PDB file of C-alpha atoms in Angstrom:
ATOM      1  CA  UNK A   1     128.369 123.163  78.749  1.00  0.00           C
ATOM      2  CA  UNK A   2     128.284 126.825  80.364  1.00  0.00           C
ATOM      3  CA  UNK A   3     128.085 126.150  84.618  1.00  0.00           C
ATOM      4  CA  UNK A   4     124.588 127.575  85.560  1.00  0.00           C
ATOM      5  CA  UNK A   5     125.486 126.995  89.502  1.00  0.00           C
ATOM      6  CA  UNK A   6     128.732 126.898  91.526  1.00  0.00           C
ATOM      7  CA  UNK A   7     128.726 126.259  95.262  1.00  0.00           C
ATOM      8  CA  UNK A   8     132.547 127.438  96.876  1.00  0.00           C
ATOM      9  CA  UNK A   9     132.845 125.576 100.567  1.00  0.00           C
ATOM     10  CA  UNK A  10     129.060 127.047 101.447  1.00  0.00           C
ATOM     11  CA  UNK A  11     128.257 125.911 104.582  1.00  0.00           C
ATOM     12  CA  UNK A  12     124.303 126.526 106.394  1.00  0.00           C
ATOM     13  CA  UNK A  13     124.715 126.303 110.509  1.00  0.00           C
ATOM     14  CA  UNK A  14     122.287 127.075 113.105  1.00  0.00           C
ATOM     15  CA  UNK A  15     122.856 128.202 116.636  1.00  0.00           C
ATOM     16  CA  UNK A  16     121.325 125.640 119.462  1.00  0.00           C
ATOM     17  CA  UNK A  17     122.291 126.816 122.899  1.00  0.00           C
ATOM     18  CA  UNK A  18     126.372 126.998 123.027  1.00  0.00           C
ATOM     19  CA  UNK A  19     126.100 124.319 120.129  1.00  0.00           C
ATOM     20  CA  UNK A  20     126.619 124.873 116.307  1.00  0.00           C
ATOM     21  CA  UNK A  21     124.613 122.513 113.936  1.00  0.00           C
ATOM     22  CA  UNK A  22     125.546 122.333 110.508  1.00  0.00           C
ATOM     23  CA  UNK A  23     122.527 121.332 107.943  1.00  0.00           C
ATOM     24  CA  UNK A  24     125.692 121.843 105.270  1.00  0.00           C
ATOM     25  CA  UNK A  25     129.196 122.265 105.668  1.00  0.00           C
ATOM     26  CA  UNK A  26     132.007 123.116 103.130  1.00  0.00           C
ATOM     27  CA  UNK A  27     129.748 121.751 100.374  1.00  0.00           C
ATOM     28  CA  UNK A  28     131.052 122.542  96.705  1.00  0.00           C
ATOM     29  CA  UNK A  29     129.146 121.414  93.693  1.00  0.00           C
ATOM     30  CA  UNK A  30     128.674 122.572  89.905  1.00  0.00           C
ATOM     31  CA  UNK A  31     125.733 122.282  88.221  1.00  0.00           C
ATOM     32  CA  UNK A  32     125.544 122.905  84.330  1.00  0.00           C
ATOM     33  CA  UNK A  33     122.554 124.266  81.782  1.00  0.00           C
ATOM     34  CA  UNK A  34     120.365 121.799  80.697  1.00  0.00           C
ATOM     35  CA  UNK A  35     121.194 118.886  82.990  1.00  0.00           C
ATOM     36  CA  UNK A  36     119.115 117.422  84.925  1.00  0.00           C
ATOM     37  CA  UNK A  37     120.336 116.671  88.521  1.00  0.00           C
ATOM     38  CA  UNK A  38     119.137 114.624  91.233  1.00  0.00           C
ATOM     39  CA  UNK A  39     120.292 115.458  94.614  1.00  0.00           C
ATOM     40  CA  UNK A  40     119.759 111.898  96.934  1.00  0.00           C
ATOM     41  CA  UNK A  41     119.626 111.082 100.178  1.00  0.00           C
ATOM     42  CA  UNK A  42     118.023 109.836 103.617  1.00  0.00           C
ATOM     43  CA  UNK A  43     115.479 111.930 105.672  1.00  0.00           C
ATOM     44  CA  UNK A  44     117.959 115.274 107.647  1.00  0.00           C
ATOM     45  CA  UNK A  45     120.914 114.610 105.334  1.00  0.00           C
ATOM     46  CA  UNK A  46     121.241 117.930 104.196  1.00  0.00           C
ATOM     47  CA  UNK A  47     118.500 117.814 100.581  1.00  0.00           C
ATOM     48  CA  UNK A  48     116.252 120.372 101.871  1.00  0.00           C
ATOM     49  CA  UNK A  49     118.923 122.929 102.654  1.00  0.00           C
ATOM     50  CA  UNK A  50     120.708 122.145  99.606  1.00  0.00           C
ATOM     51  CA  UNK A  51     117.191 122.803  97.668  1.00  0.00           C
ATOM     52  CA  UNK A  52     116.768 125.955  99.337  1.00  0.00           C
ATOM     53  CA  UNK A  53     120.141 127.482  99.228  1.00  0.00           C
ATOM     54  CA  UNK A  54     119.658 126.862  95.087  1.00  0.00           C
ATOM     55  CA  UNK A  55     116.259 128.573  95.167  1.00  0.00           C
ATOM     56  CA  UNK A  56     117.498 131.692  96.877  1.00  0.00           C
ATOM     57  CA  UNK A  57     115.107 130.950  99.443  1.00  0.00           C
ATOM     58  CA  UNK A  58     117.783 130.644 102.327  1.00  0.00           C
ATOM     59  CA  UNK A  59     120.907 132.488 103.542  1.00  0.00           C
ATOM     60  CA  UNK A  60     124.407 130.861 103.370  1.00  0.00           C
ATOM     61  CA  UNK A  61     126.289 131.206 106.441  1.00  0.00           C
ATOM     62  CA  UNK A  62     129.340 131.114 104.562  1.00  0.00           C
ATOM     63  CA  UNK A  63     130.907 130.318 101.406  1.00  0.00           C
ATOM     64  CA  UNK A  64     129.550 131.819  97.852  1.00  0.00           C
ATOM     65  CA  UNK A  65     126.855 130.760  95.560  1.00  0.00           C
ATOM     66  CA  UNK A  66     127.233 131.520  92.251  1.00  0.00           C
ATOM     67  CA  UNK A  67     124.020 131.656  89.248  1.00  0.00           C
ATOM     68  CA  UNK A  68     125.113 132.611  85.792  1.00  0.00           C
ATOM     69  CA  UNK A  69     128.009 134.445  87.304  1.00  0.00           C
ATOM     70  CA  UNK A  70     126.154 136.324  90.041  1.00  0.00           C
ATOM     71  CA  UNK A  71     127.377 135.413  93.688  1.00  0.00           C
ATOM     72  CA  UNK A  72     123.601 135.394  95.207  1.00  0.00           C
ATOM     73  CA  UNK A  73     125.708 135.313  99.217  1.00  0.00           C
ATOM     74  CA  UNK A  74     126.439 139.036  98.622  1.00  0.00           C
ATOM     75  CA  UNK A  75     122.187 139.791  97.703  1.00  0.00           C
ATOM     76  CA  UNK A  76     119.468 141.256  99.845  1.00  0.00           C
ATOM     77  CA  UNK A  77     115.965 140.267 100.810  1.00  0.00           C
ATOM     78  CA  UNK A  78     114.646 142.088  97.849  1.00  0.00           C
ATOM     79  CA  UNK A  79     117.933 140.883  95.212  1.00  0.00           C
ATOM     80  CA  UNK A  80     117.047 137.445  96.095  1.00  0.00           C
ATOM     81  CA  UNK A  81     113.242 137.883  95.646  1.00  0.00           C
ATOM     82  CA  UNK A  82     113.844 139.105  92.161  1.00  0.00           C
ATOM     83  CA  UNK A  83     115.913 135.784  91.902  1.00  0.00           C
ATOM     84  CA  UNK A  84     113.330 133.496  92.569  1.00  0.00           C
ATOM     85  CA  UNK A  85     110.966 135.286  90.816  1.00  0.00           C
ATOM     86  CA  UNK A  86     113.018 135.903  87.643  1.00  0.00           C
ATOM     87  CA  UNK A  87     114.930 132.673  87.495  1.00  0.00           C
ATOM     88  CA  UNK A  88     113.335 129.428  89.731  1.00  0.00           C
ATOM     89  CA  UNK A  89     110.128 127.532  89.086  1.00  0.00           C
ATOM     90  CA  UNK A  90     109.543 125.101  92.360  1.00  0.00           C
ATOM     91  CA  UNK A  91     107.378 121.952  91.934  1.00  0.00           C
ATOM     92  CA  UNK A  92     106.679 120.403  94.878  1.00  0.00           C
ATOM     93  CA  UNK A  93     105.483 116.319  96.510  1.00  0.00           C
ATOM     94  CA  UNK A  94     101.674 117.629  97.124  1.00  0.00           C
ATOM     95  CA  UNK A  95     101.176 120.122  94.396  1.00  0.00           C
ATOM     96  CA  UNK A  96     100.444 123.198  96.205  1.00  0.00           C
ATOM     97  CA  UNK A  97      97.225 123.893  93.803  1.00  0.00           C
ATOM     98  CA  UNK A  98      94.844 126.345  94.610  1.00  0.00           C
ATOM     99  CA  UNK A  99      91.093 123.866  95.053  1.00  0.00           C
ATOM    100  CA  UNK A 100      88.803 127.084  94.055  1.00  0.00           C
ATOM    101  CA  UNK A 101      90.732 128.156  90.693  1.00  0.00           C
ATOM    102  CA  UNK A 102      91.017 125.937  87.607  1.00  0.00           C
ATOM    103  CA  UNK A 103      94.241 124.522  86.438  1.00  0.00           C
ATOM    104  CA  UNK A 104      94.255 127.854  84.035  1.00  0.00           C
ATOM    105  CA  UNK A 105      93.770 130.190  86.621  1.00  0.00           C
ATOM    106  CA  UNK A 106      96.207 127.941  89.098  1.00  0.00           C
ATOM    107  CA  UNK A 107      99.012 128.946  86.315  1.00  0.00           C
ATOM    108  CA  UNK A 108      98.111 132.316  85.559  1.00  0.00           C
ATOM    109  CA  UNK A 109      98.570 133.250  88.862  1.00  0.00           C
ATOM    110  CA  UNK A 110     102.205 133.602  88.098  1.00  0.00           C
ATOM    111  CA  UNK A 111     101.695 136.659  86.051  1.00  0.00           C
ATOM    112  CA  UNK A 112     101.428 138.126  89.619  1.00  0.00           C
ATOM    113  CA  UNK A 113     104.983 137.321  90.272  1.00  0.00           C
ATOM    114  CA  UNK A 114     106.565 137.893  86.891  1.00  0.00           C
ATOM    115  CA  UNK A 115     104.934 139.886  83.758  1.00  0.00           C
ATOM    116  CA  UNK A 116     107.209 138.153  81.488  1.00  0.00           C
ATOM    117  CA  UNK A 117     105.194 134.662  81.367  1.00  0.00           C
ATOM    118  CA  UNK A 118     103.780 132.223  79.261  1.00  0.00           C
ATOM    119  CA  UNK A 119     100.793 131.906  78.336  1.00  0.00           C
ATOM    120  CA  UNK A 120      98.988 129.821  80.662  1.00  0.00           C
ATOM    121  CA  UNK A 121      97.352 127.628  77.907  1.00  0.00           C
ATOM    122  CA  UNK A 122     100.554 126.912  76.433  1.00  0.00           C
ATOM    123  CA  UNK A 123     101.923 126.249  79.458  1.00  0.00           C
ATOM    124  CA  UNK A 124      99.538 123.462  79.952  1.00  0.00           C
ATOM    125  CA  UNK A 125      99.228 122.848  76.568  1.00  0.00           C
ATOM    126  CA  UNK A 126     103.405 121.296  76.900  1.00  0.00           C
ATOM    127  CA  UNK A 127     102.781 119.215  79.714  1.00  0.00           C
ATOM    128  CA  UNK A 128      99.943 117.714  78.066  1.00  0.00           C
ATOM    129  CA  UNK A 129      96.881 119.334  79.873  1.00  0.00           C
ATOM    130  CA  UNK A 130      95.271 121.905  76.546  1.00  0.00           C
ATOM    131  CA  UNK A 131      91.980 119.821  77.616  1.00  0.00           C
ATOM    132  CA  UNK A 132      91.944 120.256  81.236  1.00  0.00           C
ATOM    133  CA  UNK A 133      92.447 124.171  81.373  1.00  0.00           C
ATOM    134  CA  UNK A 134      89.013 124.875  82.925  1.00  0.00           C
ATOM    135  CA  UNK A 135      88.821 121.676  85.728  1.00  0.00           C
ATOM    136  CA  UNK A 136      89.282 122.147  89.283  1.00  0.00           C
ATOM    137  CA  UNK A 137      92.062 120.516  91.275  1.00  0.00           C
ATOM    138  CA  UNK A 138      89.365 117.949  92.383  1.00  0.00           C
ATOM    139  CA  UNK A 139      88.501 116.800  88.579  1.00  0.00           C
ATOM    140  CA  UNK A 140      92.072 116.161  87.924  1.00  0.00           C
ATOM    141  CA  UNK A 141      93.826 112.961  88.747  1.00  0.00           C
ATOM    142  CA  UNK A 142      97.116 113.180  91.086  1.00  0.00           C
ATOM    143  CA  UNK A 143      99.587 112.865  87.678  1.00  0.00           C
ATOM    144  CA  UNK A 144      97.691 115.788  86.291  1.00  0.00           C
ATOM    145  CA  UNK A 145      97.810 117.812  89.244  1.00  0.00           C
ATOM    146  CA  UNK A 146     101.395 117.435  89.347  1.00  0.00           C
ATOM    147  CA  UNK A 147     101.625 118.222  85.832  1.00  0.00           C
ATOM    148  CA  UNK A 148      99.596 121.749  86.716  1.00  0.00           C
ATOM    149  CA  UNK A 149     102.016 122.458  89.128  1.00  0.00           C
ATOM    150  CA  UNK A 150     104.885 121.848  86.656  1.00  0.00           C
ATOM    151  CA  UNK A 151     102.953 123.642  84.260  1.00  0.00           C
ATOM    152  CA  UNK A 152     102.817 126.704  86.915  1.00  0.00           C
ATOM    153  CA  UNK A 153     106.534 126.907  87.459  1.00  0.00           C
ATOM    154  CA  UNK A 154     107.308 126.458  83.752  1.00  0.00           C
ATOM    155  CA  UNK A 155     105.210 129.474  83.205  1.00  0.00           C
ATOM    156  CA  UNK A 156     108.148 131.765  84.436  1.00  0.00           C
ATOM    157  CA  UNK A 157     110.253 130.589  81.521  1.00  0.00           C
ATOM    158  CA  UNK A 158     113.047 129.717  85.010  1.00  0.00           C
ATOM    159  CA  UNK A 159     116.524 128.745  84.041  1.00  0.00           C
ATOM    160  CA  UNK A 160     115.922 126.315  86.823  1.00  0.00           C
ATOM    161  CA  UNK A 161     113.393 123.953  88.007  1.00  0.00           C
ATOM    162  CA  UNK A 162     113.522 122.885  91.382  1.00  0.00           C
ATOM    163  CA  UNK A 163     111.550 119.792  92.170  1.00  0.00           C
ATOM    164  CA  UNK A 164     111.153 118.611  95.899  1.00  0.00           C
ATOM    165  CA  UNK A 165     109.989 114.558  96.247  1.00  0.00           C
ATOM    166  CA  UNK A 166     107.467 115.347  92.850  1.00  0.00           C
ATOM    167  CA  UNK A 167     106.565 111.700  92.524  1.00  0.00           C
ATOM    168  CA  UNK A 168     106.153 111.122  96.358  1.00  0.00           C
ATOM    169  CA  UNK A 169     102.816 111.287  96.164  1.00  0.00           C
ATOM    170  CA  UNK A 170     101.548 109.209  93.052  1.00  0.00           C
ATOM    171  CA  UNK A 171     101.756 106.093  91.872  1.00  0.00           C
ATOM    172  CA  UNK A 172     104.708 104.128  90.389  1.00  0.00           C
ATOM    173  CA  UNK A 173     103.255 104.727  86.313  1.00  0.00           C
ATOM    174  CA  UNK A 174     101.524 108.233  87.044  1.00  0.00           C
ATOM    175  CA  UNK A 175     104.890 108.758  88.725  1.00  0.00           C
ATOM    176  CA  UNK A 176     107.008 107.460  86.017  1.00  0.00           C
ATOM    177  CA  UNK A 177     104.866 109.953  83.936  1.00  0.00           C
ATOM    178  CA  UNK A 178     105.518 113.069  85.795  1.00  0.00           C
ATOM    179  CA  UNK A 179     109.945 112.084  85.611  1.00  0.00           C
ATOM    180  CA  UNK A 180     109.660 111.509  81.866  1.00  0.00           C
ATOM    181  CA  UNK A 181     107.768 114.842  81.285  1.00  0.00           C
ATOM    182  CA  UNK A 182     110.769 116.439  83.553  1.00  0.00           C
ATOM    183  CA  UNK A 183     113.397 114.546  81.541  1.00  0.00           C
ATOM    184  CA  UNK A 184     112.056 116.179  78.624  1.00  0.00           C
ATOM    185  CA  UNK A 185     111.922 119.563  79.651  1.00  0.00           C
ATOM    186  CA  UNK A 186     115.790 118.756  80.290  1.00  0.00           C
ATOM    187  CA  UNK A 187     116.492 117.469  76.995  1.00  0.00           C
ATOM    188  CA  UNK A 188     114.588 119.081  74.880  1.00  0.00           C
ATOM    189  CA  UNK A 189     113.615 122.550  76.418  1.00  0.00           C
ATOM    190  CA  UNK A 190     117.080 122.724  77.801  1.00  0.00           C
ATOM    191  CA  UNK A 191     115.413 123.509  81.590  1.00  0.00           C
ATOM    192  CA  UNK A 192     118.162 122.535  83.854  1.00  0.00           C
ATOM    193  CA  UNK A 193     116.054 120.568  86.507  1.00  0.00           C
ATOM    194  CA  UNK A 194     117.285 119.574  89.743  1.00  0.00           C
ATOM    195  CA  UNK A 195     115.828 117.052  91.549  1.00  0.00           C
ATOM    196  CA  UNK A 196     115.446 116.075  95.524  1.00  0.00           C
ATOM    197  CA  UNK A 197     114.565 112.924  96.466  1.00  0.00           C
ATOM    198  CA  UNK A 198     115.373 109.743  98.957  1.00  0.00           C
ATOM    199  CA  UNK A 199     115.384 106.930  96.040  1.00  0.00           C
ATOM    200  CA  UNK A 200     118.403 105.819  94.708  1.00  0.00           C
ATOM    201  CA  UNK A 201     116.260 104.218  91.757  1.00  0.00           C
ATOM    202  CA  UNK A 202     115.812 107.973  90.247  1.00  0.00           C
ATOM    203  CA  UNK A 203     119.571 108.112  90.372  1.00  0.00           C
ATOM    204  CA  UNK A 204     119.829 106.322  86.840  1.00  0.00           C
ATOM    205  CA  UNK A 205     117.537 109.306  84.759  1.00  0.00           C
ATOM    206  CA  UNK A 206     120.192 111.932  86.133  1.00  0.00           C
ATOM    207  CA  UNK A 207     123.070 113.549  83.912  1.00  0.00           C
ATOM    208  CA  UNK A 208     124.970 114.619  87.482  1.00  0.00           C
ATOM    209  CA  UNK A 209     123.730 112.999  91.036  1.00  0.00           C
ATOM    210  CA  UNK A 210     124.483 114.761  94.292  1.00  0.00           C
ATOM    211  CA  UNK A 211     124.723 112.125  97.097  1.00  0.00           C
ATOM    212  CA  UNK A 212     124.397 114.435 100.151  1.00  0.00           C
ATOM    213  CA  UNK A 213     125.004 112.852 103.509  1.00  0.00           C
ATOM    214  CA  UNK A 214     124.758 114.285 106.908  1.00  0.00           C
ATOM    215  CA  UNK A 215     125.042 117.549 106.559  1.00  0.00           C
ATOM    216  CA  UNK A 216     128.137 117.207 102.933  1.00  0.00           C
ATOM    217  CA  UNK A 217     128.173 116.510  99.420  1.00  0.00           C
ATOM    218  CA  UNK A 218     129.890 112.587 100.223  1.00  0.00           C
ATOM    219  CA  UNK A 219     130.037 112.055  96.224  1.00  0.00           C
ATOM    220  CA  UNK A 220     128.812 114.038  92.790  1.00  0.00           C
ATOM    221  CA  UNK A 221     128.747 110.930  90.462  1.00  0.00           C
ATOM    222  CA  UNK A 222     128.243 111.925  86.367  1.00  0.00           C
ATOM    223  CA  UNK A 223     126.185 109.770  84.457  1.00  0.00           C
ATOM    224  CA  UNK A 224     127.551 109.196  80.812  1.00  0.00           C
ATOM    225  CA  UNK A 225     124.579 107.657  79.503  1.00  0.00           C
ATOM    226  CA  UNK A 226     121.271 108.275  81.823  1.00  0.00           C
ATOM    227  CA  UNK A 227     118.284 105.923  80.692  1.00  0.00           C
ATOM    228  CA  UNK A 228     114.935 106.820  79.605  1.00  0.00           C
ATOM    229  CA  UNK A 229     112.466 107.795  83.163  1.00  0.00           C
ATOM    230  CA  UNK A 230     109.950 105.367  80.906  1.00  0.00           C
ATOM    231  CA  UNK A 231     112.504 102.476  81.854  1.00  0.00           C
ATOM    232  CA  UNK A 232     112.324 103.453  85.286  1.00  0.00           C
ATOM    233  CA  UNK A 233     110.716 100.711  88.128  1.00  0.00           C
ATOM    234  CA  UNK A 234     110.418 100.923  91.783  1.00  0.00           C
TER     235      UNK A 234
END
């Protein structure tokens, strides 16, 4: 497998008074195409940095980050907005959908990040949605809302799919819906998805989990043989 992500020793610190806080220090971490990654671990351990340090949405304070051979610590504001709008699809716990457009007009707005896009009925189409493409946010249930908002970040064709708490606000089957449709996109699309989230029960779905822990990577464990998301209980 070809690395898609390397992390050298990048640490994120922030300035309080005479103080220096770390929200990461001397973290290193590969991530490969294709896998699917789940980073775990309690409430201020470090997840949300981590997340947005992969999405180009933050600044390292030190340290390199590497995507498909490009060190994104030596980019600008505009270098790393082409990033994210080139390369990352972002799913997030409460959807982020638009109430006034329909779940095809939700996804279409990404042609106004990135010309080179799916079509939005396809998009929906392969997370199972080709009869919802004209309902509002309000006639879908939470699983297909989620789905929408997957369906939006696939639409970028991204060589990564960040996903922050997806399931944290559905039920344990719709929930267990939404992980096997991301598994798949893993597997079978070859999406490398990477995962945030504060259950150690998602841990067994993962190729690689990230156990981050105030502030550093405490252990990257590889799974040899993940299990189905549809065998997943919690």
């Amino acid at each position: 497998m070809k690395p898609l992500i390397e992390f050298r020793n990048v640490s994120k610190e922030y300035a309080r008074g005479d103080r220096t806080f770390y929200a990461l220090k001397d973290a290193n971490l590969t991530i490969y195409e294709g896998e699917m990654v789940v980073i775990l671990g309690p409430s201020g351990a470090g997840k949300s940095t981590l997340l947005n340090l992969l999405g180009g949405m933050d600044f390292a304070s030190s340290g390199e980050i590497l995507f498909d051979d490009q060190n994104l610590t030596t980019f600008n504001d505009n270098q790393l907005t082409e990033y994210r709008a080139r390369n990352v699809g972002v799913v997030f716990q409460f959807y982020n959908l638009i109430p006034t457009l329909t779940a095809y007009e939700n996804v279409a707005l990404m042609r106004d990040i990135e010309k080179d896009t799916l079509d939005p009925k396809k998009a929906l189409e392969s997370v199972g949605l080709g009869d919802h493409l004209h309902q509002f946010p309000s006639q879908l249930s939470g699983g297909e809302q989620q789905r929408t908002s997957i369906a939006r970040a696939l639409a970028k064709n991204p060589k990564l799919l960040l996903c922050d708490e997806p399931t944290g606000a559905l039920d344990t089957e719709t929930g267990r819906e939404v992980l096997d449709l991301l598994q798949k996109m893993s597997k079978e699309k070859k999406r490398t998805v990477v995962m945030v989230t504060h259950n150690s029960v998602f841990a067994d779905i993962a190729d690689r989990v990230i156990k981050v822990k105030n502030g550093g990577i405490k252990e990257v464990i590889v799974n040899e043989k993940p299990i189905s998301a549809n065998e997943v209980s919690w």
